Tab-separated table of C-alpha atoms and ligand atoms in Angstrom:
chain	number	residue	atom	x	y	z
I	1	MET	CA	121.023	100.890	72.227
I	2	SER	CA	118.402	98.188	71.541
I	3	GLY	CA	115.023	98.329	72.759
I	4	VAL	CA	115.547	95.463	75.479
I	5	ASN	CA	118.859	97.106	76.504
I	6	SER	CA	117.413	100.460	76.707
I	7	ALA	CA	114.600	99.189	78.983
I	8	LEU	CA	116.956	97.352	81.104
I	9	HIS	CA	119.173	100.591	81.347
I	10	ASP	CA	116.018	102.521	82.457
I	11	GLU	CA	115.214	99.896	85.039
I	12	LEU	CA	118.472	100.212	86.441
I	13	ASN	CA	118.959	104.154	86.211
I	14	PRO	CA	118.610	105.515	89.877
I	15	LEU	CA	116.944	108.811	88.608
I	16	LYS	CA	114.220	106.893	86.667
I	17	ALA	CA	113.738	104.545	89.736
I	18	ALA	CA	113.157	107.675	91.953
I	19	GLU	CA	110.884	109.251	89.409
I	20	ALA	CA	108.810	106.141	89.083
I	21	ARG	CA	108.062	105.812	92.731
I	22	PHE	CA	107.535	109.747	92.761
I	23	ASP	CA	104.888	109.511	89.931
I	24	ILE	CA	102.830	106.722	91.592
I	25	ALA	CA	102.747	108.681	94.907
I	26	ALA	CA	102.002	112.133	93.240
I	27	GLU	CA	99.169	110.357	91.345
I	28	LYS	CA	97.761	108.668	94.284
I	29	LEU	CA	97.800	111.971	96.316
I	30	ALA	CA	96.403	113.910	93.164
I	31	ILE	CA	99.110	116.647	93.508
I	32	ASP	CA	98.452	119.091	91.015
I	33	GLU	CA	100.824	119.827	87.996
I	34	GLY	CA	102.403	122.996	89.476
I	35	MET	CA	103.225	121.354	92.865
I	36	GLN	CA	104.493	118.291	91.320
I	37	LYS	CA	107.085	120.444	89.490
I	38	VAL	CA	108.006	122.253	92.738
I	39	LEU	CA	108.635	118.803	94.308
I	40	ARG	CA	110.235	117.352	91.299
I	41	PHE	CA	112.879	120.067	90.516
I	42	PRO	CA	116.085	120.440	92.739
I	43	ALA	CA	115.954	123.681	94.488
I	44	ARG	CA	119.676	124.315	93.612
I	45	GLU	CA	122.455	122.623	91.700
I	46	VAL	CA	126.035	123.721	92.015
I	47	THR	CA	128.734	122.371	89.676
I	48	VAL	CA	132.295	123.162	90.704
I	49	ASN	CA	135.762	122.453	88.669
I	50	ILE	CA	138.367	121.960	91.208
I	51	PRO	CA	141.987	122.435	90.286
I	52	VAL	CA	144.236	120.398	92.519
I	53	GLN	CA	147.977	119.794	92.449
I	54	LEU	CA	148.751	116.216	92.480
I	55	ASP	CA	151.816	114.581	94.439
I	56	ASP	CA	153.844	114.217	91.270
I	57	GLY	CA	153.454	118.094	90.580
I	58	ARG	CA	150.807	117.577	87.718
I	59	ILE	CA	147.610	119.802	88.053
I	60	GLU	CA	144.354	118.151	87.503
I	61	VAL	CA	140.902	119.547	87.499
I	62	PHE	CA	138.193	117.442	89.164
I	63	THR	CA	134.534	118.003	88.692
I	64	GLY	CA	132.333	118.136	91.704
I	65	TYR	CA	128.491	118.678	92.393
I	66	ARG	CA	126.198	119.617	95.175
I	67	VAL	CA	122.505	119.298	94.629
I	68	GLN	CA	119.989	120.626	97.147
I	69	HIS	CA	116.877	119.065	96.357
I	70	SER	CA	114.663	120.525	99.099
I	71	ILE	CA	114.959	123.014	101.720
I	72	ALA	CA	111.274	123.328	102.678
I	73	ARG	CA	111.621	121.450	105.822
I	74	GLY	CA	115.014	122.612	106.872
I	75	PRO	CA	118.553	122.489	105.801
I	76	ALA	CA	119.579	120.077	102.823
I	77	LYS	CA	121.003	116.799	104.364
I	78	GLY	CA	122.961	114.160	102.433
I	79	GLY	CA	126.280	112.491	101.819
I	80	ILE	CA	129.181	113.444	99.469
I	81	ARG	CA	130.389	110.637	97.067
I	82	TYR	CA	133.691	110.266	95.640
I	83	ALA	CA	133.691	107.944	92.776
I	84	PRO	CA	134.800	107.812	89.083
I	85	ASP	CA	131.278	107.269	87.791
I	86	VAL	CA	129.522	110.099	89.940
I	87	HIS	CA	126.944	111.498	87.481
I	88	ILE	CA	124.744	114.650	87.854
I	89	ASP	CA	121.667	112.430	87.341
I	90	GLU	CA	122.700	110.078	90.151
I	91	VAL	CA	123.305	112.866	92.387
I	92	ARG	CA	119.906	114.431	91.642
I	93	ALA	CA	118.259	111.218	92.298
I	94	LEU	CA	120.096	110.671	95.610
I	95	ALA	CA	119.278	114.188	96.740
I	96	SER	CA	115.479	113.652	96.032
I	97	TRP	CA	115.765	110.353	98.124
I	98	MET	CA	117.171	112.336	100.999
I	99	THR	CA	114.409	114.685	100.964
I	100	TRP	CA	111.843	111.862	101.188
I	101	LYS	CA	113.907	109.878	103.670
I	102	CYS	CA	114.053	112.851	106.172
I	103	ALA	CA	110.399	113.540	105.720
I	104	VAL	CA	109.488	109.919	106.420
I	105	VAL	CA	111.162	109.825	109.746
I	106	ASN	CA	109.959	113.341	110.287
I	107	ILE	CA	113.318	115.004	111.019
I	108	PRO	CA	113.600	118.673	110.155
I	109	TYR	CA	115.817	118.518	107.058
I	110	GLY	CA	115.469	118.706	103.418
I	111	GLY	CA	117.553	116.531	100.982
I	112	GLY	CA	120.843	117.128	99.391
I	113	LYS	CA	123.777	115.102	97.917
I	114	GLY	CA	127.130	115.808	96.390
I	115	GLY	CA	129.809	114.228	94.666
I	116	ILE	CA	133.163	114.406	92.942
I	117	ILE	CA	134.229	112.538	90.030
I	118	CYS	CA	137.431	110.777	91.103
I	119	ASP	CA	138.994	107.557	92.037
I	120	PRO	CA	139.972	107.390	95.943
I	121	SER	CA	141.564	104.115	95.399
I	122	ILE	CA	144.366	105.870	93.379
I	123	LEU	CA	144.646	109.234	95.065
I	124	SER	CA	146.963	109.520	98.020
I	125	GLU	CA	145.679	110.877	101.526
I	126	ARG	CA	147.121	114.183	100.660
I	127	GLU	CA	145.545	114.488	97.214
I	128	LEU	CA	142.169	113.591	98.879
I	129	GLU	CA	142.744	116.091	101.489
I	130	ARG	CA	143.403	118.772	98.872
I	131	ILE	CA	140.332	117.874	96.698
I	132	THR	CA	138.129	118.027	99.750
I	133	ARG	CA	139.354	121.407	100.971
I	134	ARG	CA	139.092	122.879	97.682
I	135	TYR	CA	135.542	121.606	96.969
I	136	THR	CA	134.476	122.723	100.367
I	137	ALA	CA	135.994	126.103	99.923
I	138	GLU	CA	134.010	126.481	96.642
I	139	LEU	CA	130.781	125.512	98.303
I	140	VAL	CA	131.458	127.654	101.440
I	141	GLU	CA	128.393	130.017	100.522
I	142	ILE	CA	125.945	127.246	100.273
I	143	LEU	CA	126.943	124.974	103.137
I	144	GLY	CA	126.248	125.601	106.826
I	145	PRO	CA	124.445	124.198	109.734
I	146	GLU	CA	121.348	126.188	108.609
I	147	LEU	CA	121.651	125.518	104.978
I	148	ASP	CA	123.165	122.331	103.969
I	149	VAL	CA	124.881	119.648	106.202
I	150	PRO	CA	126.905	116.963	104.142
I	151	ALA	CA	127.895	113.656	105.634
I	152	PRO	CA	129.981	110.568	104.315
I	153	ASP	CA	128.942	108.352	101.440
I	154	LEU	CA	130.725	106.088	99.217
I	155	GLY	CA	134.334	106.892	98.991
I	156	THR	CA	134.436	109.242	101.839
I	157	ASN	CA	134.584	108.739	105.444
I	158	GLN	CA	135.129	110.506	108.946
I	159	GLN	CA	138.353	111.839	107.900
I	160	THR	CA	136.688	113.524	104.888
I	161	MET	CA	134.268	115.179	107.292
I	162	ALA	CA	136.911	116.377	109.612
I	163	TRP	CA	138.667	118.096	106.608
I	164	MET	CA	135.454	119.734	105.378
I	165	MET	CA	134.540	120.789	108.899
I	166	ASP	CA	138.056	122.310	109.379
I	167	THR	CA	138.010	124.085	105.985
I	168	TYR	CA	134.467	125.592	106.535
I	169	SER	CA	135.480	126.706	110.129
I	170	MET	CA	138.770	128.565	108.440
I	171	HIS	CA	136.304	130.457	106.455
I	172	LYS	CA	134.054	131.385	109.022
I	173	ARG	CA	136.907	132.252	111.387
I	174	HIS	CA	135.507	129.914	114.227
I	175	THR	CA	134.934	126.189	114.703
I	176	VAL	CA	131.425	125.139	113.216
I	177	THR	CA	131.142	121.538	114.022
I	178	ALA	CA	127.524	121.326	112.933
I	179	VAL	CA	128.232	121.959	109.147
I	180	VAL	CA	128.887	118.102	108.651
I	181	THR	CA	127.774	114.933	110.427
I	182	GLY	CA	129.727	111.582	110.432
I	183	LYS	CA	132.599	113.184	112.096
I	184	PRO	CA	134.962	111.536	114.486
I	185	ILE	CA	133.566	111.609	118.208
I	186	GLU	CA	136.552	113.690	119.051
I	187	LEU	CA	135.395	116.467	116.713
I	188	GLY	CA	131.723	116.478	117.735
I	189	GLY	CA	130.599	113.023	116.161
I	190	SER	CA	127.781	111.385	117.962
I	191	LYS	CA	128.042	108.083	119.731
I	192	GLY	CA	126.153	105.091	118.154
I	193	ARG	CA	126.494	106.684	114.649
I	194	THR	CA	128.365	103.650	113.156
I	195	GLU	CA	125.752	101.369	114.169
I	196	ALA	CA	122.906	103.542	113.473
I	197	THR	CA	121.705	102.353	109.996
I	198	GLY	CA	122.063	98.646	111.087
I	199	ARG	CA	120.227	99.321	114.433
I	200	GLY	CA	117.488	101.115	112.488
I	201	CYS	CA	117.271	97.990	110.292
I	202	LEU	CA	116.875	95.940	113.589
I	203	PHE	CA	114.128	98.220	114.898
I	204	VAL	CA	111.727	98.114	111.872
I	205	THR	CA	112.501	94.483	111.336
I	206	LEU	CA	111.358	93.783	115.017
I	207	GLU	CA	108.107	95.731	114.371
I	208	ALA	CA	107.538	93.788	111.111
I	209	LEU	CA	108.056	90.275	112.806
I	210	LYS	CA	105.395	91.289	115.265
I	211	ARG	CA	102.856	91.800	112.485
I	212	PHE	CA	103.655	88.165	111.364
I	213	LYS	CA	103.435	87.062	114.861
I	214	ILE	CA	106.916	85.488	114.487
I	215	TYR	CA	109.062	85.682	117.765
I	216	PRO	CA	112.605	86.994	116.958
I	217	TYR	CA	114.194	83.638	118.072
I	218	ASN	CA	112.058	81.877	115.498
I	219	ALA	CA	113.045	84.287	112.720
I	220	ARG	CA	115.452	83.241	109.926
I	221	VAL	CA	117.469	86.018	108.445
I	222	ALA	CA	119.710	86.263	105.306
I	223	VAL	CA	121.902	89.489	105.025
I	224	GLN	CA	123.555	90.664	101.646
I	225	GLY	CA	126.546	92.668	102.365
I	226	PHE	CA	128.678	92.420	105.454
I	227	GLY	CA	129.993	96.027	105.459
I	228	ASN	CA	128.804	98.824	107.651
I	229	VAL	CA	125.032	98.422	107.215
I	230	GLY	CA	124.848	94.559	106.708
I	231	GLY	CA	127.448	93.682	109.238
I	232	GLN	CA	125.687	95.915	111.915
I	233	SER	CA	122.389	94.608	110.938
I	234	ALA	CA	123.574	90.933	111.312
I	235	ARG	CA	125.361	91.509	114.540
I	236	LEU	CA	122.406	93.251	116.129
I	237	MET	CA	119.706	90.987	114.748
I	238	ALA	CA	121.850	87.920	115.982
I	239	GLN	CA	122.217	89.805	119.546
I	240	ALA	CA	118.327	90.017	119.428
I	241	LYS	CA	118.260	86.406	119.159
I	242	MET	CA	117.496	86.154	115.558
I	243	LYS	CA	118.832	83.248	113.518
I	244	VAL	CA	121.126	84.901	111.066
I	245	VAL	CA	121.484	81.760	108.694
I	246	SER	CA	123.077	83.399	105.714
I	247	ILE	CA	125.551	86.161	104.830
I	248	ILE	CA	125.974	86.915	101.243
I	249	GLU	CA	129.027	88.936	100.014
I	250	TRP	CA	130.366	89.703	96.436
I	251	ASP	CA	132.729	86.729	96.368
I	252	GLY	CA	130.359	84.169	97.997
I	253	ALA	CA	127.947	83.176	100.735
I	254	VAL	CA	127.975	81.159	104.048
I	255	TYR	CA	125.221	79.275	105.626
I	256	ASN	CA	124.461	77.717	108.885
I	257	GLU	CA	120.991	76.275	109.384
I	258	ASP	CA	121.359	77.173	113.234
I	259	GLY	CA	122.423	80.682	112.914
I	260	LEU	CA	125.941	82.006	112.328
I	261	ASP	CA	128.130	83.303	115.011
I	262	ILE	CA	128.321	86.829	113.508
I	263	GLU	CA	131.044	88.100	115.742
I	264	ALA	CA	133.345	85.050	114.680
I	265	LEU	CA	132.428	85.631	111.220
I	266	MET	CA	133.463	89.317	111.388
I	267	LEU	CA	136.753	88.229	112.909
I	268	HIS	CA	136.980	85.533	110.211
I	269	LYS	CA	136.620	88.248	107.478
I	270	LYS	CA	139.087	90.598	109.217
I	271	GLU	CA	141.719	87.886	109.322
I	272	THR	CA	141.384	86.246	105.788
I	273	GLY	CA	139.654	89.183	103.748
I	274	SER	CA	136.693	87.140	102.879
I	275	ILE	CA	133.571	85.641	104.579
I	276	ILE	CA	134.007	82.397	102.649
I	277	ASP	CA	135.370	79.141	104.144
I	278	PHE	CA	134.116	80.214	107.658
I	279	PRO	CA	134.687	77.303	109.916
I	280	GLY	CA	131.260	77.916	111.535
I	281	GLY	CA	129.038	77.434	108.355
I	282	GLU	CA	129.136	75.890	104.850
I	283	ASN	CA	129.902	77.764	101.592
I	284	ILE	CA	126.867	78.144	99.447
I	285	ASP	CA	126.163	79.902	95.946
I	286	LYS	CA	125.799	83.447	96.393
I	287	ASN	CA	123.003	83.959	93.775
I	288	GLU	CA	121.008	81.075	95.346
I	289	ALA	CA	121.604	82.620	98.767
I	290	LEU	CA	119.368	85.584	97.957
I	291	TYR	CA	116.325	83.111	97.346
I	292	LEU	CA	116.602	81.222	100.491
I	293	ASP	CA	113.247	80.319	102.396
I	294	VAL	CA	113.842	82.931	105.094
I	295	ASP	CA	111.434	85.148	107.200
I	296	VAL	CA	113.687	88.216	106.645
I	297	LEU	CA	115.979	89.217	103.887
I	298	VAL	CA	118.198	92.349	104.152
I	299	PRO	CA	119.723	93.749	101.066
I	300	ALA	CA	122.582	95.862	102.512
I	301	ALA	CA	125.204	95.938	99.815
I	302	LYS	CA	124.089	98.078	96.699
I	303	GLU	CA	121.333	99.165	94.306
I	304	ASN	CA	119.620	97.221	91.699
I	305	VAL	CA	119.758	93.819	93.269
I	306	ILE	CA	116.146	92.815	93.020
I	307	THR	CA	114.853	93.271	89.513
I	308	GLN	CA	112.018	92.259	87.336
I	309	ALA	CA	114.398	89.270	86.330
I	310	ASN	CA	114.675	87.745	89.653
I	311	ALA	CA	112.104	89.199	92.034
I	312	HIS	CA	109.710	86.121	91.558
I	313	LYS	CA	112.378	84.078	93.136
I	314	ILE	CA	112.357	85.950	96.616
I	315	GLN	CA	110.883	83.899	99.127
I	316	ALA	CA	111.520	85.998	102.174
I	317	LYS	CA	108.455	87.160	103.924
I	318	ILE	CA	109.842	90.486	104.991
I	319	LEU	CA	112.307	92.549	102.920
I	320	CYS	CA	114.241	95.158	104.904
I	321	GLU	CA	116.008	97.396	102.385
I	322	GLY	CA	119.342	98.276	104.249
I	323	ALA	CA	120.818	99.521	100.909
I	324	ASN	CA	119.661	102.421	98.856
I	325	GLY	CA	117.749	101.402	95.983
I	326	PRO	CA	118.124	97.601	96.188
I	327	THR	CA	114.596	96.925	94.432
I	328	THR	CA	113.975	98.442	90.949
I	329	ALA	CA	110.667	99.991	90.260
I	330	LEU	CA	109.733	97.193	87.858
I	331	ALA	CA	110.499	94.630	90.695
I	332	ASP	CA	107.943	96.342	93.134
I	333	PRO	CA	104.576	94.866	91.597
I	334	ILE	CA	106.039	91.369	91.473
I	335	LEU	CA	106.855	91.390	95.185
I	336	ARG	CA	103.693	92.997	95.919
I	337	GLU	CA	101.898	90.040	93.926
I	338	LYS	CA	103.902	87.745	96.127
I	339	GLY	CA	102.918	89.290	99.183
I	340	VAL	CA	106.461	90.097	100.408
I	341	PHE	CA	106.195	92.733	103.186
I	342	VAL	CA	108.760	95.457	102.040
I	343	ILE	CA	110.103	97.842	104.535
I	344	PRO	CA	111.318	100.385	101.912
I	345	ASP	CA	114.785	101.942	101.796
I	346	ILE	CA	113.647	105.609	102.767
I	347	LEU	CA	112.484	104.086	105.901
I	348	ALA	CA	114.600	100.834	106.628
I	349	ASN	CA	117.928	102.541	106.287
I	350	ALA	CA	116.954	106.214	107.746
I	351	GLY	CA	118.459	105.100	111.109
I	352	GLY	CA	121.861	106.762	109.706
I	353	VAL	CA	120.476	110.143	108.930
I	354	THR	CA	118.374	110.077	112.158
I	355	VAL	CA	121.660	109.596	114.178
I	356	SER	CA	123.186	112.359	111.898
I	357	TYR	CA	120.402	114.685	113.219
I	358	PHE	CA	121.151	113.837	116.663
I	359	GLU	CA	124.785	114.572	115.983
I	360	TRP	CA	123.900	117.979	114.385
I	361	VAL	CA	121.398	118.531	117.530
I	362	GLN	CA	124.172	117.760	120.035
I	363	ASP	CA	126.733	120.010	118.171
I	364	ARG	CA	124.581	123.006	118.067
I	365	GLN	CA	123.767	122.362	121.994
I	366	GLY	CA	127.310	121.732	122.639
I	367	TYR	CA	126.072	118.927	124.939
I	368	PHE	CA	126.693	115.441	124.133
I	369	TRP	CA	124.434	112.479	124.871
I	370	ASN	CA	125.436	108.941	125.944
I	371	GLU	CA	124.822	106.023	123.632
I	372	LYS	CA	121.863	104.659	125.546
I	373	LEU	CA	120.132	107.860	124.997
I	374	VAL	CA	121.034	108.028	121.258
I	375	ASN	CA	119.799	104.336	120.810
I	376	GLU	CA	116.591	104.932	122.849
I	377	ARG	CA	115.666	108.144	120.663
I	378	LEU	CA	116.755	106.098	117.447
I	379	GLU	CA	114.273	103.367	118.476
I	380	GLU	CA	111.404	105.822	119.098
I	381	ILE	CA	111.806	107.380	115.785
I	382	MET	CA	112.206	104.277	113.801
I	383	THR	CA	109.332	102.426	115.449
I	384	GLN	CA	107.010	105.571	115.024
I	385	SER	CA	107.979	105.890	111.375
I	386	PHE	CA	107.321	102.137	110.839
I	387	ARG	CA	103.828	102.699	112.240
I	388	ASP	CA	103.132	105.866	110.489
I	389	VAL	CA	104.187	104.132	107.065
I	390	VAL	CA	102.274	100.898	107.596
I	391	SER	CA	99.085	102.758	108.809
I	392	PHE	CA	99.041	104.906	105.896
I	393	ALA	CA	99.636	102.020	103.555
I	394	GLU	CA	96.606	100.186	105.165
I	395	LYS	CA	94.441	103.474	105.088
I	396	HIS	CA	95.017	104.103	101.487
I	397	ASN	CA	95.241	100.415	100.484
I	398	VAL	CA	98.603	100.826	98.715
I	399	ASP	CA	102.073	98.886	99.368
I	400	ASN	CA	104.554	100.265	102.036
I	401	ARG	CA	106.984	101.821	99.556
I	402	THR	CA	104.131	103.801	97.920
I	403	ALA	CA	102.823	104.706	101.391
I	404	ALA	CA	106.240	105.967	102.377
I	405	TYR	CA	106.452	108.098	99.399
I	406	MET	CA	103.048	109.382	99.751
I	407	LEU	CA	103.696	110.357	103.426
I	408	ALA	CA	106.915	112.006	102.626
I	409	LEU	CA	105.253	113.901	99.675
I	410	ASP	CA	102.470	114.955	101.698
I	411	ARG	CA	104.767	116.304	104.604
I	412	VAL	CA	106.824	118.277	102.114
I	413	LEU	CA	103.977	119.599	100.311
I	414	PHE	CA	102.154	120.541	103.463
I	415	THR	CA	105.321	122.703	104.518
I	416	ILE	CA	105.715	124.185	101.108
I	417	LYS	CA	102.034	125.257	101.122
I	418	LEU	CA	102.005	126.618	104.768
I	419	ARG	CA	105.253	128.576	104.070
I	420	GLY	CA	103.842	129.733	100.606
I	421	LEU	CA	107.333	128.993	99.270
I	422	TYR	CA	106.136	129.724	95.650
I	423	ALA	CA	104.823	133.273	96.375
L	1	NAD	P1	129.985	99.094	102.786
L	1	NAD	O1	130.946	99.480	101.702
L	1	NAD	O2	130.443	99.289	104.186
L	1	NAD	O3	129.410	97.635	102.679
L	1	NAD	C1	129.003	97.165	101.589
L	1	NAD	C2	129.255	95.615	101.450
L	1	NAD	O4	128.736	94.986	100.466
L	1	NAD	C3	130.876	95.435	101.385
L	1	NAD	O5	131.271	94.585	102.315
L	1	NAD	C4	130.981	94.890	100.012
L	1	NAD	O6	132.023	93.789	99.891
L	1	NAD	C5	129.547	94.057	99.671
L	1	NAD	N1	129.091	94.002	98.424
L	1	NAD	C6	129.556	94.754	97.250
L	1	NAD	N2	128.890	94.198	96.175
L	1	NAD	C7	128.216	93.012	96.506
L	1	NAD	C8	127.546	92.254	95.902
L	1	NAD	N3	127.411	92.227	94.459
L	1	NAD	N4	127.107	91.135	96.627
L	1	NAD	C9	126.996	91.089	97.915
L	1	NAD	N5	127.817	91.912	98.583
L	1	NAD	C10	128.510	92.984	97.950
L	1	NAD	O7	128.841	100.087	102.582
L	1	NAD	P2	127.535	100.435	103.643
L	1	NAD	O8	127.827	101.774	104.327
L	1	NAD	O9	127.134	99.278	104.331
L	1	NAD	O10	126.386	100.730	102.573
L	1	NAD	C11	125.768	99.773	101.882
L	1	NAD	C12	124.345	100.218	101.382
L	1	NAD	O11	123.605	100.975	102.300
L	1	NAD	C13	124.612	101.340	100.295
L	1	NAD	O12	123.619	101.224	99.266
L	1	NAD	C14	124.371	102.651	100.976
L	1	NAD	O13	124.129	103.718	100.115
L	1	NAD	C15	123.355	102.202	101.917
L	1	NAD	N6	123.270	103.080	103.270
L	1	NAD	C16	124.327	103.147	104.053
L	1	NAD	C17	124.284	104.007	105.163
L	1	NAD	C18	125.350	104.092	106.103
L	1	NAD	O14	125.031	104.747	107.236
L	1	NAD	N7	126.378	103.585	105.857
L	1	NAD	C19	123.079	104.721	105.358
L	1	NAD	C20	121.870	104.595	104.469
L	1	NAD	C21	122.072	103.645	103.537
C-alpha cells in the first residue's frame, strides 16, 4: 500500500478511529500506562466456528465473534452484526464504543459487540435461523441478563433477537427475555424502541439549539440517511416544528426551502423505493446537499462520511452524529477550527441503547411501561447527558467529543478503581 493509501486506510479504519479518540482523552486525563492498558484491551473475546447445514444440503462453517470490551459497570451490551465484511478489529472497535456510549449516558452497562461473517441477503430465513441458534448455543455460557446482553445491528433484526432469546431460554429451561434487547413487543420488547435513537437525536439537538438561541421553528435541518435513525430523526424534528430542508440518500437528495413533508416523503419512498422525484421537493446533488448552509446536519447513514477531505466544506452550525463514526478522527480538528458544534455519536445516538436498557429493566421487573413514560425517561437521560458533556467540555476547555470520551473513561476508571478490578 502506498503512503497516501495507507494514511487513508488508517483514517477510515474504525479501530484506529476509536484508538485516536481514546488516546486524546486518556492523555488529557493523565491516565497512567497500566490503567490505559486495562481500559484499552477487551476483557474477553470469543471466536466460534459454526457448522450449519444449508437448504441445499451442503454444510458450511461460519465464523462468529463476541467481544466483551468492558464489564466493569455492568453486563456487556451491544449489537450483533451479520455481514460479509465483519472483522475482529471492527468488532473490537464497536465493543469499546459501546463501553464509552453506555458510560456517557450513565447506564449500568459495559460494552460488547458481536458478529458473524455471512451475507444475510443470500441466506434464507431458515438458514439465518439455524446460524443464529448455533451461534447463541455456542455462546450460552457468556451471555445472560447479568453477563452480556446482545441487540440487533446491521443485518440482524427483531426476529434474530427472538431466535436468540428462545435458544438461550431452551438451554436455561425457562424463558429469559432479558438476555437480549430489541425484541418484538410481544416477547418483552419495549414501546418506543424503534424511534428511540431518532428521538434521542431530537432531544440533544433541541438542547444544542438553545445554546445557539435558535428557536426550533427557525432551525434548518439536513439529514443524511432515511432509514431507522435518519427517518425517525427527520420525522420527529419536523414534528417539533424544525424545517427539515433536505434528506440525503445513497441515490440522491431532495430539497425544499420551506421544509419537506417528512411523512409524505416516507410514503413516497415506500411506494417508489427511493426519495428522489418527490413531488414536494426538488432533486439536488447528494454530495452538495451535505454542505448546505443549515443550522443542523444529522449524518445518520454510515461511518466515514466527514473526512479530512471534505470537513472544511461543512457549513452546518450543529453536527448531530446519528450514525456511528460518521466523522473521522482527522476531520475532528478541522470541524473544531470551523467552530462546528459537534454532538458526538457516543452521545447523540445513545437513545437506542438507553431504551434497550429500559427494555432490560422492564423484562427483569416483568412490568411494562407505556410509551409516554419511556419517552419521558429517555428525554431526562439524553438531556442530562448532553449537559454533562457540554459542561465537562467547558470546564476542561476541550471539544465535545473529547469531553464525552473523557467523561466516559473517567466513569469507567472510577468503577474499576472502586472495585479493585485488577487485584
Ligand atoms: P438503516 O439501514 O435503517 O438506515 C441507513 C440508511 O442510510 C438507509 O436508508 C440507506 O439507504 C442510507 N444510506 C446508505 N448509504 C448511504 C450513503 N452513502 N448516503 C446516504 N444514505 C445512505 O440503518 P440505521 O439503523 O438507521 O443506522 C444508521 C446508522 O446509525 C449506523 O451507523 C448505525 O450503526 C447507527 N446507529 C443505529 C442505531 C439504531 O437504533 N438503529 C443506534 C445507534 C447507532
